[in-house]
Tab-separated table of C-alpha atoms in Angstrom:
chain	number	residue	atom	x	y	z
A	521	MET	CA	25.450	10.423	107.249
A	522	ALA	CA	27.902	11.902	109.729
A	523	GLN	CA	26.863	10.042	112.894
A	524	LEU	CA	25.343	6.580	112.693
A	525	ASN	CA	25.976	5.348	116.213
A	526	GLU	CA	24.117	7.789	118.422
A	527	ASN	CA	22.549	7.110	121.800
A	528	ALA	CA	19.201	8.228	123.154
A	529	ALA	CA	18.449	7.508	126.815
A	530	LEU	CA	14.809	7.499	127.872
A	531	LEU	CA	14.413	7.572	131.654
A	532	LEU	CA	12.005	5.074	133.211
A	533	TYR	CA	10.713	5.405	136.762
A	534	PRO	CA	7.775	3.912	138.707
A	535	GLY	CA	4.511	5.784	138.218
A	536	MET	CA	5.551	7.421	134.952
A	537	THR	CA	2.948	7.688	132.186
A	538	ALA	CA	3.561	4.991	129.543
A	539	LEU	CA	2.140	7.031	126.656
A	540	ASP	CA	4.558	9.905	127.434
A	541	LEU	CA	7.336	7.436	126.675
A	542	ILE	CA	5.981	5.215	123.915
A	543	GLY	CA	5.150	8.024	121.457
A	544	PRO	CA	8.737	9.307	121.418
A	545	GLN	CA	10.126	5.769	121.689
A	546	TYR	CA	8.322	4.840	118.470
A	547	VAL	CA	9.780	7.834	116.640
A	548	PHE	CA	13.328	7.533	118.021
A	549	SER	CA	13.487	3.793	117.320
A	550	THR	CA	12.612	4.507	113.690
A	551	ILE	CA	15.700	6.719	113.316
A	552	ILE	CA	18.432	4.648	111.694
A	553	GLY	CA	21.680	4.910	113.654
A	554	MET	CA	19.980	5.820	116.925
A	555	ASN	CA	20.359	3.344	119.790
A	556	VAL	CA	17.324	3.822	122.026
A	557	HIS	CA	17.970	2.890	125.653
A	558	LEU	CA	15.354	2.608	128.393
A	559	ALA	CA	17.308	3.464	131.527
A	560	ALA	CA	16.122	2.898	135.095
A	561	LYS	CA	17.553	2.427	138.587
A	562	SER	CA	17.309	-1.350	138.159
A	563	LYS	CA	16.245	-3.720	135.398
A	564	GLU	CA	13.088	-4.748	137.249
A	565	PRO	CA	9.844	-4.023	135.365
A	566	ILE	CA	8.597	-0.456	135.796
A	567	LEU	CA	4.911	-0.194	136.723
A	568	THR	CA	3.474	2.896	135.018
A	569	ASP	CA	0.524	4.958	136.222
A	570	THR	CA	-1.954	3.315	133.835
A	571	GLY	CA	-1.022	-0.185	135.010
A	572	VAL	CA	1.186	-1.360	132.148
A	573	SER	CA	4.677	-2.597	133.098
A	574	ILE	CA	7.667	-1.893	130.880
A	575	LEU	CA	11.130	-3.479	131.022
A	576	PRO	CA	14.215	-1.243	131.231
A	577	THR	CA	17.035	-2.143	128.873
A	578	MET	CA	19.821	-0.850	131.142
A	579	THR	CA	20.536	0.633	134.532
A	580	LEU	CA	21.408	4.289	135.070
A	581	GLN	CA	25.007	3.186	135.734
A	582	GLU	CA	25.166	1.357	132.407
A	583	CYS	CA	23.850	4.332	130.446
A	584	PRO	CA	26.355	5.895	128.030
A	585	ASN	CA	27.876	9.115	129.317
A	586	GLU	CA	27.548	11.026	126.071
A	587	LEU	CA	24.005	11.153	124.753
A	588	THR	CA	22.476	12.612	121.630
A	589	VAL	CA	19.117	12.709	123.416
A	590	LEU	CA	18.226	12.589	127.099
A	591	PHE	CA	14.464	12.197	127.483
A	592	VAL	CA	12.308	12.300	130.623
A	593	PRO	CA	8.606	11.313	130.553
A	594	GLY	CA	6.037	12.658	133.011
A	595	GLY	CA	3.525	11.327	135.481
A	596	THR	CA	2.041	12.561	138.757
A	597	GLU	CA	3.023	11.150	142.173
A	598	GLY	CA	5.714	8.980	140.594
A	599	THR	CA	7.313	12.026	139.012
A	600	LEU	CA	7.533	13.755	142.384
A	601	ALA	CA	9.113	10.605	143.857
A	602	ALA	CA	11.663	10.646	141.005
A	603	ILE	CA	12.490	14.266	141.818
A	604	GLU	CA	12.967	13.369	145.480
A	605	ASP	CA	15.205	10.414	144.565
A	606	HIS	CA	18.807	11.594	144.692
A	607	GLU	CA	20.198	8.911	142.348
A	608	THR	CA	17.605	9.623	139.658
A	609	LEU	CA	17.989	13.388	139.858
A	610	ALA	CA	21.796	13.135	139.859
A	611	PHE	CA	21.628	10.955	136.727
A	612	VAL	CA	19.447	13.502	134.930
A	613	ALA	CA	21.709	16.380	135.977
A	614	ASP	CA	24.861	14.510	134.936
A	615	ARG	CA	23.760	13.247	131.507
A	616	GLY	CA	21.803	16.449	130.884
A	617	ALA	CA	24.916	18.560	131.391
A	618	ARG	CA	26.491	16.986	128.275
A	619	ALA	CA	23.600	15.658	126.138
A	620	GLN	CA	23.167	17.155	122.679
A	621	TYR	CA	19.414	17.507	123.362
A	622	VAL	CA	17.857	17.628	126.841
A	623	THR	CA	14.192	16.788	126.464
A	624	SER	CA	10.922	15.941	128.175
A	625	VAL	CA	7.207	15.464	127.736
A	626	CYS	CA	4.466	16.396	130.195
A	627	THR	CA	5.636	16.782	133.809
A	628	GLY	CA	9.015	15.360	132.807
A	629	SER	CA	10.058	19.010	132.520
A	630	LEU	CA	9.664	19.314	136.303
A	631	VAL	CA	12.353	16.635	136.652
A	632	LEU	CA	14.647	18.491	134.242
A	633	GLY	CA	13.944	21.688	136.150
A	634	ALA	CA	14.570	20.143	139.561
A	635	ALA	CA	17.904	18.896	138.191
A	636	GLY	CA	18.799	22.490	137.394
A	637	LEU	CA	18.627	22.024	133.625
A	638	LEU	CA	15.966	24.604	132.756
A	639	ARG	CA	17.268	27.686	134.582
A	640	GLY	CA	16.944	30.591	132.154
A	641	TYR	CA	15.232	28.455	129.499
A	642	LYS	CA	11.787	28.715	127.958
A	643	ALA	CA	9.933	25.440	128.544
A	644	THR	CA	6.541	23.774	128.707
A	645	SER	CA	4.826	20.987	130.625
A	646	HIS	CA	1.352	19.504	131.013
A	647	TRP	CA	-1.048	22.482	131.090
A	648	ILE	CA	-1.920	21.616	134.698
A	649	SER	CA	1.675	21.988	135.872
A	650	ARG	CA	3.100	24.527	133.433
A	651	ASP	CA	3.264	27.455	135.863
A	652	LEU	CA	5.339	25.359	138.280
A	653	LEU	CA	8.256	25.747	135.883
A	654	GLU	CA	8.822	29.206	137.368
A	655	LEU	CA	9.882	27.503	140.617
A	656	VAL	CA	12.884	25.997	138.811
A	657	GLY	CA	13.873	29.169	137.035
A	658	ALA	CA	12.276	28.412	133.665
A	659	GLU	CA	9.938	30.612	131.646
A	660	PRO	CA	6.647	28.722	131.082
A	661	ILE	CA	5.456	28.853	127.471
A	662	ASN	CA	1.945	27.853	126.361
A	663	GLU	CA	2.973	25.921	123.258
A	664	ARG	CA	2.811	22.239	122.356
A	665	VAL	CA	6.561	21.887	121.756
A	666	VAL	CA	9.135	24.413	122.960
A	667	PHE	CA	12.677	24.553	121.582
A	668	ASP	CA	15.136	26.797	123.451
A	669	ARG	CA	18.732	26.148	122.370
A	670	ASN	CA	19.203	22.418	123.146
A	671	ARG	CA	16.295	22.108	125.558
A	672	VAL	CA	13.158	20.651	123.962
A	673	THR	CA	10.051	20.235	126.090
A	674	GLY	CA	6.616	18.984	125.100
A	675	GLY	CA	3.163	19.523	126.626
A	676	GLY	CA	1.016	16.840	128.236
A	677	VAL	CA	1.089	13.128	127.322
A	678	THR	CA	0.148	13.054	123.611
A	679	ALA	CA	2.417	16.030	122.846
A	680	GLY	CA	5.201	13.445	122.851
A	681	ILE	CA	4.443	12.509	119.250
A	682	ASP	CA	4.628	16.125	118.015
A	683	PHE	CA	7.761	16.650	120.112
A	684	ALA	CA	9.556	13.588	118.783
A	685	LEU	CA	8.729	14.228	115.138
A	686	SER	CA	9.991	17.796	115.540
A	687	LEU	CA	13.216	16.532	117.101
A	688	ALA	CA	13.590	13.862	114.393
A	689	GLY	CA	13.431	16.700	111.863
A	690	LYS	CA	16.270	18.503	113.658
A	691	LEU	CA	18.362	15.327	113.846
A	692	ARG	CA	17.810	13.869	110.354
A	693	GLY	CA	16.037	16.536	108.300
A	694	ASP	CA	12.431	17.229	107.358
A	695	GLU	CA	12.073	14.499	104.743
A	696	TYR	CA	13.234	11.854	107.200
A	697	ALA	CA	10.742	13.016	109.835
A	698	GLN	CA	7.963	13.185	107.244
A	699	THR	CA	8.655	9.558	106.330
A	700	ILE	CA	8.277	8.556	109.989
A	701	GLN	CA	5.047	10.568	110.168
A	702	LEU	CA	3.617	8.662	107.180
A	703	LEU	CA	4.738	5.319	108.654
A	704	ALA	CA	2.966	6.251	111.904
A	705	GLU	CA	-0.037	7.449	109.877
A	706	TYR	CA	0.034	10.572	112.020
A	707	ALA	CA	-2.835	12.544	110.572
A	708	PRO	CA	-4.755	13.060	113.804
A	709	ARG	CA	-8.533	13.501	113.745
A	710	PRO	CA	-9.560	14.052	117.378
A	711	PRO	CA	-13.262	13.242	117.808
A	712	TYR	CA	-13.682	16.324	120.024
A	713	GLN	CA	-12.069	19.723	120.443
A	714	SER	CA	-11.226	19.342	124.093
A	715	GLY	CA	-7.468	18.969	124.232
A	716	THR	CA	-6.549	22.261	125.897
A	717	PRO	CA	-8.155	24.354	128.653
A	718	GLU	CA	-8.781	27.016	125.993
A	719	GLU	CA	-10.834	24.592	123.863
A	720	ALA	CA	-12.515	22.409	126.491
A	721	GLU	CA	-15.805	23.168	128.181
A	722	PRO	CA	-15.040	25.262	131.308
A	723	ALA	CA	-16.785	22.685	133.518
A	724	ILE	CA	-14.450	19.958	132.225
A	725	THR	CA	-11.359	22.095	132.810
A	726	LYS	CA	-12.569	22.921	136.310
A	727	LYS	CA	-13.126	19.244	137.087
A	728	LEU	CA	-9.523	18.371	136.196
A	729	ILE	CA	-8.143	21.394	138.062
A	730	ASP	CA	-10.069	20.311	141.153
A	731	MET	CA	-8.964	16.675	140.777
A	732	THR	CA	-5.297	17.575	140.419
A	733	ALA	CA	-5.136	20.286	143.109
A	734	PRO	CA	-3.564	17.991	145.754
A	735	PHE	CA	-0.891	16.903	143.236
A	736	LEU	CA	-0.101	20.501	142.316
A	737	GLN	CA	0.218	21.498	145.955
A	738	LYS	CA	2.570	18.596	146.641
A	739	ALA	CA	4.554	19.313	143.465
A	740	HIS	CA	5.021	22.899	144.611
A	741	SER	CA	6.610	21.867	147.891
A	742	VAL	CA	8.696	19.101	146.293
A	743	LEU	CA	10.142	21.516	143.739
A	744	LEU	CA	10.946	24.077	146.431
A	745	GLY	CA	12.841	21.354	148.302
A	746	ALA	CA	14.580	19.794	145.301
A	747	SER	CA	18.145	18.909	146.149
A	748	LEU	CA	19.977	20.152	143.056
B	397	MET	CA	-23.727	4.208	136.171
B	398	ALA	CA	-25.182	0.927	134.899
B	399	GLN	CA	-22.010	-1.134	134.548
B	400	LEU	CA	-19.010	-0.498	136.745
B	401	ASN	CA	-17.169	-3.769	136.464
B	402	GLU	CA	-16.431	-4.135	132.766
B	403	ASN	CA	-13.510	-5.924	131.157
B	404	ALA	CA	-11.362	-4.837	128.233
B	405	ALA	CA	-8.839	-7.353	126.886
B	406	LEU	CA	-5.938	-6.001	124.857
B	407	LEU	CA	-4.095	-8.732	122.975
B	408	LEU	CA	-0.296	-8.777	123.242
B	409	TYR	CA	1.908	-10.759	120.857
B	410	PRO	CA	5.621	-10.684	119.914
B	411	GLY	CA	6.453	-8.111	117.258
B	412	MET	CA	3.344	-5.988	117.831
B	413	THR	CA	3.748	-2.207	117.711
B	414	ALA	CA	3.822	-0.788	121.243
B	415	LEU	CA	2.297	2.574	120.285
B	416	ASP	CA	-0.731	0.810	118.718
B	417	LEU	CA	-1.415	-0.548	122.198
B	418	ILE	CA	-0.371	2.213	124.561
B	419	GLY	CA	-2.565	4.966	123.074
B	420	PRO	CA	-5.762	2.958	123.613
B	421	GLN	CA	-4.432	1.529	126.893
B	422	TYR	CA	-4.058	5.076	128.255
B	423	VAL	CA	-7.627	5.951	127.312
B	424	PHE	CA	-9.230	2.688	128.485
B	425	SER	CA	-7.386	2.744	131.813
B	426	THR	CA	-8.788	6.218	132.460
B	427	ILE	CA	-12.360	4.881	132.201
B	428	ILE	CA	-13.633	4.271	135.713
B	429	GLY	CA	-15.126	0.802	136.069
B	430	MET	CA	-13.119	-0.653	133.169
B	431	ASN	CA	-10.630	-3.403	134.047
B	432	VAL	CA	-7.936	-3.284	131.394
B	433	HIS	CA	-6.231	-6.635	130.832
B	434	LEU	CA	-3.128	-7.251	128.725
B	435	ALA	CA	-3.599	-10.814	127.523
B	436	ALA	CA	-0.923	-12.982	125.901
B	437	LYS	CA	-0.085	-16.656	125.386
B	438	SER	CA	2.165	-16.565	128.441
B	439	LYS	CA	3.124	-13.993	131.050
B	440	GLU	CA	6.653	-13.659	129.699
B	441	PRO	CA	7.573	-10.123	128.537
B	442	ILE	CA	6.436	-9.340	124.994
B	443	LEU	CA	9.142	-7.815	122.805
B	444	THR	CA	7.506	-5.278	120.487
B	445	ASP	CA	8.750	-4.231	117.056
B	446	THR	CA	10.372	-1.013	118.327
B	447	GLY	CA	12.365	-2.883	120.986
B	448	VAL	CA	10.371	-2.079	124.113
B	449	SER	CA	9.189	-5.075	126.170
B	450	ILE	CA	5.804	-5.047	127.882
B	451	LEU	CA	4.510	-7.423	130.553
B	452	PRO	CA	1.185	-9.217	130.036
B	453	THR	CA	-1.174	-9.153	133.013
B	454	MET	CA	-2.839	-12.488	132.197
B	455	THR	CA	-2.751	-15.440	129.832
B	456	LEU	CA	-5.324	-16.011	127.103
B	457	GLN	CA	-6.787	-18.832	129.225
B	458	GLU	CA	-7.214	-16.482	132.207
B	459	CYS	CA	-8.973	-13.835	130.137
B	460	PRO	CA	-12.642	-13.253	131.031
B	461	ASN	CA	-15.044	-14.861	128.583
B	462	GLU	CA	-17.389	-11.899	128.352
B	463	LEU	CA	-15.671	-8.701	127.302
B	464	THR	CA	-16.867	-5.164	126.857
B	465	VAL	CA	-13.906	-4.527	124.554
B	466	LEU	CA	-11.632	-6.902	122.651
B	467	PHE	CA	-8.722	-4.984	121.160
B	468	VAL	CA	-5.969	-6.141	118.783
B	469	PRO	CA	-2.940	-3.949	118.003
B	470	GLY	CA	-0.972	-4.205	114.761
B	471	GLY	CA	2.581	-4.776	113.662
B	472	THR	CA	4.253	-6.322	110.625
B	473	GLU	CA	5.920	-9.760	110.664
B	474	GLY	CA	4.725	-10.373	114.227
B	475	THR	CA	1.145	-9.774	113.190
B	476	LEU	CA	1.418	-12.387	110.448
B	477	ALA	CA	2.892	-14.830	112.972
B	478	ALA	CA	-0.069	-14.118	115.291
B	479	ILE	CA	-2.462	-14.883	112.422
B	480	GLU	CA	-0.651	-18.149	111.763
B	481	ASP	CA	-0.765	-19.109	115.445
B	482	HIS	CA	-3.833	-21.248	116.007
B	483	GLU	CA	-4.158	-20.537	119.744
B	484	THR	CA	-4.011	-16.770	119.236
B	485	LEU	CA	-6.472	-16.749	116.348
B	486	ALA	CA	-8.866	-19.083	118.183
B	487	PHE	CA	-8.771	-16.735	121.203
B	488	VAL	CA	-9.620	-13.730	119.032
B	489	ALA	CA	-12.437	-15.621	117.275
B	490	ASP	CA	-13.861	-16.895	120.571
B	491	ARG	CA	-13.838	-13.655	122.589
B	492	GLY	CA	-14.733	-11.640	119.497
B	493	ALA	CA	-17.885	-13.708	118.945
B	494	ARG	CA	-19.337	-12.356	122.212
B	495	ALA	CA	-17.518	-9.078	122.967
B	496	GLN	CA	-19.613	-5.920	123.103
B	497	TYR	CA	-17.021	-4.161	120.910
B	498	VAL	CA	-14.547	-5.949	118.628
B	499	THR	CA	-11.744	-3.518	117.876
B	500	SER	CA	-8.307	-3.005	116.385
B	501	VAL	CA	-5.729	-0.454	115.348
B	502	CYS	CA	-3.400	-0.637	112.355
B	503	THR	CA	-2.846	-4.152	110.969
B	504	GLY	CA	-4.684	-5.545	113.997
B	505	SER	CA	-7.715	-5.570	111.690
B	506	LEU	CA	-5.998	-8.277	109.626
B	507	VAL	CA	-6.026	-10.464	112.751
B	508	LEU	CA	-9.728	-9.760	113.326
B	509	GLY	CA	-10.365	-10.497	109.659
B	510	ALA	CA	-8.379	-13.733	109.674
B	511	ALA	CA	-10.454	-14.804	112.685
B	512	GLY	CA	-13.577	-14.332	110.576
B	513	LEU	CA	-14.793	-11.308	112.506
B	514	LEU	CA	-14.943	-8.741	109.707
B	515	ARG	CA	-16.883	-10.622	107.032
B	516	GLY	CA	-19.478	-8.201	105.663
B	517	TYR	CA	-18.197	-5.301	107.769
B	518	LYS	CA	-16.704	-1.988	106.758
B	519	ALA	CA	-13.232	-1.671	108.300
B	520	THR	CA	-9.884	0.071	108.085
B	521	SER	CA	-6.214	-0.705	108.702
B	522	HIS	CA	-2.827	0.937	108.199
B	523	TRP	CA	-2.984	2.646	104.787
B	524	ILE	CA	-0.328	0.233	103.517
B	525	SER	CA	-2.441	-2.836	104.267
B	526	ARG	CA	-5.991	-1.490	103.915
B	527	ASP	CA	-6.818	-3.214	100.626
B	528	LEU	CA	-5.888	-6.591	102.121
B	529	LEU	CA	-9.109	-6.421	104.116
B	530	GLU	CA	-10.949	-7.553	100.978
B	531	LEU	CA	-9.226	-10.943	101.368
B	532	VAL	CA	-11.110	-11.506	104.642
B	533	GLY	CA	-14.459	-10.341	103.321
B	534	ALA	CA	-14.383	-6.819	104.725
B	535	GLU	CA	-15.010	-3.570	102.864
B	536	PRO	CA	-11.908	-1.336	103.164
B	537	ILE	CA	-12.752	2.246	104.135
B	538	ASN	CA	-10.287	5.135	103.891
B	539	GLU	CA	-11.140	6.752	107.225
B	540	ARG	CA	-9.198	7.165	110.445
B	541	VAL	CA	-11.738	5.341	112.613
B	542	VAL	CA	-14.475	3.111	111.188
B	543	PHE	CA	-17.529	2.068	113.211
B	544	ASP	CA	-19.744	-0.655	111.697
B	545	ARG	CA	-22.213	-2.042	114.226
B	546	ASN	CA	-19.942	-3.340	117.029
B	547	ARG	CA	-16.757	-3.513	114.958
B	548	VAL	CA	-14.462	-0.525	115.465
B	549	THR	CA	-11.211	-0.360	113.524
B	550	GLY	CA	-8.587	2.371	113.478
B	551	GLY	CA	-5.955	3.303	110.902
B	552	GLY	CA	-2.191	3.059	111.371
B	553	VAL	CA	-0.388	3.327	114.725
B	554	THR	CA	-1.322	6.821	116.001
B	555	ALA	CA	-4.975	6.361	114.960
B	556	GLY	CA	-5.270	4.418	118.207
B	557	ILE	CA	-5.755	7.609	120.182
B	558	ASP	CA	-8.581	8.859	117.950
B	559	PHE	CA	-10.095	5.361	117.965
B	560	ALA	CA	-10.016	5.000	121.743
B	561	LEU	CA	-11.432	8.456	122.472
B	562	SER	CA	-14.271	7.750	120.022
B	563	LEU	CA	-14.987	4.431	121.729
B	564	ALA	CA	-14.784	6.059	125.185
B	565	GLY	CA	-17.467	8.456	123.981
B	566	LYS	CA	-19.713	5.530	123.001
B	567	LEU	CA	-19.086	3.779	126.325
B	568	ARG	CA	-19.348	6.700	128.747
B	569	GLY	CA	-20.652	9.670	126.783
B	570	ASP	CA	-19.076	12.676	125.102
B	571	GLU	CA	-18.309	14.671	128.239
B	572	TYR	CA	-16.429	11.741	129.766
B	573	ALA	CA	-14.334	11.292	126.622
B	574	GLN	CA	-13.690	15.030	126.410
B	575	THR	CA	-12.351	14.947	129.971
B	576	ILE	CA	-9.919	12.177	129.010
B	577	GLN	CA	-8.889	14.213	125.947
B	578	LEU	CA	-8.070	17.227	128.134
B	579	LEU	CA	-6.170	15.036	130.616
B	580	ALA	CA	-4.151	13.634	127.692
B	581	GLU	CA	-3.730	17.179	126.347
B	582	TYR	CA	-4.735	15.764	122.987
B	583	ALA	CA	-4.637	18.862	120.808
B	584	PRO	CA	-2.260	17.520	118.155
B	585	ARG	CA	-0.029	19.884	116.204
B	586	PRO	CA	1.905	17.715	113.728
B	587	PRO	CA	5.044	19.532	112.594
B	588	TYR	CA	4.426	18.364	109.000
B	589	GLN	CA	1.449	17.418	106.842
B	590	SER	CA	2.719	13.992	105.913
B	591	GLY	CA	0.483	11.565	107.786
B	592	THR	CA	-1.404	10.042	104.848
B	593	PRO	CA	-0.416	9.062	101.280
B	594	GLU	CA	-2.744	11.830	100.068
B	595	GLU	CA	-0.833	14.484	102.042
B	596	ALA	CA	2.751	13.202	101.892
B	597	GLU	CA	5.228	13.918	99.131
B	598	PRO	CA	4.815	11.223	96.452
B	599	ALA	CA	8.491	10.261	96.778
B	600	ILE	CA	8.015	9.580	100.494
B	601	THR	CA	4.919	7.481	99.889
B	602	LYS	CA	6.732	5.534	97.191
B	603	LYS	CA	9.653	4.869	99.544
B	604	LEU	CA	7.374	3.291	102.157
B	605	ILE	CA	5.441	1.306	99.548
B	606	ASP	CA	8.712	-0.093	98.229
B	607	MET	CA	10.001	-0.835	101.739
B	608	THR	CA	6.846	-2.690	102.761
B	609	ALA	CA	6.265	-4.617	99.516
B	610	PRO	CA	7.737	-7.894	100.861
B	611	PHE	CA	5.524	-7.632	103.959
B	612	LEU	CA	2.420	-7.008	101.856
B	613	GLN	CA	3.176	-9.969	99.633
B	614	LYS	CA	3.647	-12.240	102.623
B	615	ALA	CA	0.515	-10.854	104.319
B	616	HIS	CA	-1.461	-11.653	101.177
B	617	SER	CA	-0.500	-15.320	101.251
B	618	VAL	CA	-0.896	-15.614	105.043
B	619	LEU	CA	-4.425	-14.211	104.862
B	620	LEU	CA	-5.363	-16.539	102.028
B	621	GLY	CA	-4.178	-19.440	104.165
B	622	ALA	CA	-5.701	-18.290	107.456
B	623	SER	CA	-7.201	-21.224	109.297
B	624	LEU	CA	-10.505	-19.746	110.482
């Protein structure tokens, strides 16, 4: 194999969603020759939005300059704080300018966008926040995983598994990714058909839209004020 | 709502698979009134088998005696070490004897079985290890999520999301679980059809069977020697 010492950097920040990270982290760590780094501002444990704390493996300063994959998970308030944090956004902009693949899941695409990395690209996000991508010059696409040149963005939370398997296929070929899929026993059987606003009961969609309205409003103003 | 101060204990142990845990942890933590505890032998960070370290929130001794949900994630060598660890197995047997739901994902069912909790129950596991359940008196079932009275077992790794949404439906009703599904945007679109031995290319299945043969052999002897 041509490259057997590649680096993937997965950004950690307080208030991120752990499942956004751990789906892709499982897949990437199964790729032989891929060093998977969990990079954060410090090595202190990162408290995620569901209450589980995860340890970074390196600081942003220690992160390799040349990355095969830069990955940003999503969240809600914590994601907006990451966008407003100059050091974090500068890191994403810097590594993203040279990474072979610039990627995200869920509202992580808002961080990529705020760092100027999605201007003129098709991209996706959590369905709640997808239209916000227009504020950072991206074209919102209603698909689970969106490839546009070297930008790869996934939808909300659980889309991370589909995203990462798709990227594994690009990096190591279909058979390799299929082997990971079988190891992960990824033959999903959702107990309900309620995973998108198109499928869910309208009352359920409305409830989540109402619940997340304050976040969306804040996200709008944060993205308009993003420093990069 | 009748019960708004329930406790779920999710067992952490070295070498467990982080994704087995974090899928269910996302779902459980979204259930209002459910305290989600990450219980381990000590509060030191737990290094999982994909290299991410997770912090326990309490020790086994601190864990509430009466649980709504006891959950055990899987892994490979680490799971066998957990089975061979008397304190861990005694904890699972003790809390499992009284928990409202006794649950697992992946090879976590081998831990439940070794603790004597699956005797006479239908159950599942990762497809690689499913037949081993016979050694602990369970009836192996080739389904993604298996309910038998209050035992709920999921298949390999990613089955944790299907498992947890199904259990959320039992605990809080279908509409509640459907709301979590929409929040998680759980409308999976696997890029390949390779998630089960029945769907995968035979050569891929054979590769994983060959790779995991030493683990299976060791698991067989560990289960035969399990202390409970």
